[in-house]
């Protein structure tokens, strides 16, 4: 990633790089080339560069081959950091006490849940009949958004929100 620094300098300050810029400016002017001035304040340029960076980052996030679990929960990129709880990290990454993760490292003989479905975090929070008493709603949830105020995931259905407070060993 490239970093950009914009700064105003006084004319005729005697610095070699500024003197070289003056020589190039005079050369361009004498050869008939037009000097292009950017009629925008520094704050606008910084804001615009940030917007372009965010757009490129969003495209990479949308088309990337990694981070699929987190993308399902947080499809929009953010520049503000979000302090996540340990259980939320386990849930979003799938790196926790889930059969799919434990089976991957040969710590469990199968990656299936007790209900004979693949034991992923999404399965436990949305479909599993063994955890349906924790969800309180019809188990066909749609993962909707991340609630930034209290840093809890929100699974939303027509009847209202469900907050994932913690994940224990299931």
Coordinates of C-alpha atoms in Angstrom, one line a residue:
X1 CA 0.0 0.0 0.0
X2 CA 1.3 3.4 -0.9
X3 CA 1.3 6.4 1.5
X4 CA 0.7 9.9 0.3
X5 CA 1.9 13.1 2.1
X6 CA 0.7 16.5 1.0
X7 CA 2.5 19.6 2.3
X8 CA 2.8 23.3 1.3
X9 CA 6.3 24.8 1.2
X10 CA 7.5 28.4 0.9
X11 CA 8.8 29.5 -2.5
X12 CA 12.5 30.3 -2.7
X13 CA 13.4 28.5 0.6
X14 CA 16.7 27.2 -0.8
X15 CA 16.1 23.5 -0.4
X16 CA 17.5 21.4 -3.3
X17 CA 14.3 19.5 -4.0
X18 CA 12.3 22.8 -4.2
X19 CA 15.0 24.3 -6.5
X20 CA 14.7 21.2 -8.7
X21 CA 11.0 21.6 -8.8
X22 CA 11.4 25.3 -9.8
X23 CA 13.8 24.4 -12.6
X24 CA 11.3 21.8 -13.9
X25 CA 8.5 24.3 -13.7
X26 CA 10.4 26.9 -15.7
X27 CA 11.4 24.3 -18.2
X28 CA 7.8 23.2 -18.7
X29 CA 6.6 26.8 -19.0
X30 CA 9.2 27.7 -21.6
X31 CA 8.4 24.6 -23.7
X32 CA 4.8 25.6 -23.9
X33 CA 3.4 22.9 -21.7
X34 CA 0.5 24.0 -19.5
X35 CA 0.9 23.8 -15.7
X36 CA -2.1 22.1 -14.1
X37 CA -3.2 23.5 -10.8
X38 CA -5.4 21.5 -8.5
X39 CA -8.1 23.8 -7.3
X40 CA -9.0 21.7 -4.2
X41 CA -8.1 22.2 -0.6
X42 CA -5.9 19.7 1.1
X43 CA -8.7 18.4 3.3
X44 CA -10.8 17.5 0.2
X45 CA -7.9 15.6 -1.3
X46 CA -7.3 13.6 1.9
X47 CA -11.0 12.8 2.1
X48 CA -11.2 11.8 -1.6
X49 CA -8.1 9.6 -1.2
X50 CA -9.8 7.9 1.8
X51 CA -13.0 7.3 -0.2
X52 CA -11.0 5.8 -3.1
X53 CA -9.1 3.6 -0.7
X54 CA -12.3 2.4 1.0
X55 CA -13.9 1.7 -2.4
X56 CA -10.9 -0.4 -3.5
X57 CA -10.9 -2.2 -0.1
X58 CA -14.6 -3.0 -0.4
X59 CA -14.1 -4.4 -3.9
X60 CA -11.3 -6.6 -2.5
X61 CA -13.5 -7.7 0.4
X62 CA -16.4 -8.5 -1.9
X63 CA -14.4 -10.6 -4.3
X64 CA -11.8 -12.1 -1.9
X65 CA -11.4 -15.8 -1.3
X66 CA -10.7 -15.5 2.4
X67 CA -12.7 -14.2 5.4
X68 CA -16.0 -15.7 4.3
X69 CA -17.3 -16.3 7.8
X70 CA -16.6 -12.7 8.8
X71 CA -18.0 -11.4 5.5
X72 CA -21.3 -13.0 6.2
X73 CA -21.5 -11.0 9.4
X74 CA -19.7 -7.8 8.4
X75 CA -20.0 -7.4 4.6
X76 CA -19.2 -3.6 4.8
X77 CA -15.6 -2.5 5.4
X78 CA -15.0 -0.1 8.3
X79 CA -12.1 2.2 9.1
X80 CA -13.0 2.5 12.8
X81 CA -11.8 -0.4 15.0
X82 CA -14.4 -2.5 16.7
X83 CA -13.4 -4.1 20.1
X84 CA -14.7 -7.7 19.9
X85 CA -15.1 -10.0 22.8
X86 CA -13.4 -13.4 22.7
X87 CA -16.6 -15.3 22.1
X88 CA -17.4 -13.0 19.1
X89 CA -14.0 -13.7 17.6
X90 CA -14.6 -17.5 18.0
X91 CA -18.0 -17.1 16.4
X92 CA -17.0 -15.0 13.4
X93 CA -13.7 -16.9 12.6
X94 CA -15.0 -20.3 13.4
X95 CA -11.9 -20.9 15.5
X96 CA -13.5 -22.1 18.6
X97 CA -15.2 -25.1 20.3
X98 CA -17.1 -26.1 17.1
X99 CA -16.9 -29.5 15.5
X100 CA -15.9 -28.1 12.1
X101 CA -12.8 -26.5 13.7
X102 CA -11.9 -29.3 16.0
X103 CA -12.3 -31.9 13.2
X104 CA -9.9 -29.9 11.0
X105 CA -7.1 -30.4 13.6
X106 CA -8.1 -34.0 14.3
X107 CA -9.3 -33.2 17.8
X108 CA -12.7 -34.6 17.0
X109 CA -13.5 -37.6 14.9
X110 CA -16.3 -35.9 12.9
X111 CA -17.3 -32.4 12.0
X112 CA -21.0 -33.1 12.6
X113 CA -23.2 -31.7 15.3
X114 CA -25.4 -33.9 17.5
X115 CA -28.2 -33.3 15.1
X116 CA -26.3 -34.8 12.1
X117 CA -25.6 -31.5 10.4
X118 CA -22.2 -29.8 9.9
X119 CA -21.3 -28.2 13.3
X120 CA -20.3 -24.7 12.2
X121 CA -21.0 -21.5 14.3
X122 CA -23.6 -20.4 11.8
X123 CA -25.3 -23.8 12.2
X124 CA -25.5 -23.6 16.0
X125 CA -26.8 -20.0 15.9
X126 CA -29.4 -20.4 13.1
X127 CA -30.4 -23.9 12.4
X128 CA -29.5 -26.4 15.1
X129 CA -32.5 -27.8 17.0
X130 CA -30.2 -28.6 19.9
X131 CA -29.6 -24.9 20.5
X132 CA -33.0 -23.6 19.4
X133 CA -34.0 -22.9 23.0
X134 CA -31.2 -20.3 23.2
X135 CA -32.4 -18.5 20.0
X136 CA -36.0 -18.1 21.2
X137 CA -37.3 -17.7 17.7
X138 CA -37.9 -19.8 14.6
X139 CA -34.4 -21.2 13.8
X140 CA -34.4 -19.8 10.3
X141 CA -32.6 -16.6 11.2
X142 CA -30.9 -14.2 8.8
X143 CA -27.6 -12.8 10.0
X144 CA -28.4 -9.2 9.7
X145 CA -25.8 -6.8 11.1
X146 CA -23.2 -6.1 13.7
X147 CA -24.4 -3.8 16.4
X148 CA -21.5 -1.4 17.2
X149 CA -22.8 0.1 20.4
X150 CA -22.7 -2.9 22.6
X151 CA -20.5 -5.0 20.3
X152 CA -22.9 -7.9 20.1
X153 CA -24.0 -9.7 17.0
X154 CA -27.6 -9.3 16.0
X155 CA -29.5 -12.0 14.4
X156 CA -32.7 -10.5 13.2
X157 CA -36.0 -11.9 12.2
X158 CA -39.4 -10.2 11.9
X159 CA -40.1 -10.6 15.6
X160 CA -37.0 -8.8 16.9
X161 CA -33.3 -9.1 17.7
X162 CA -31.4 -11.9 19.3
X163 CA -28.0 -11.1 20.9
X164 CA -25.2 -13.6 21.0
X165 CA -23.9 -13.1 24.5
X166 CA -21.3 -15.9 24.7
X167 CA -20.4 -19.2 23.2
X168 CA -19.7 -22.2 25.4
X169 CA -18.6 -25.7 24.5
X170 CA -21.6 -27.2 22.8

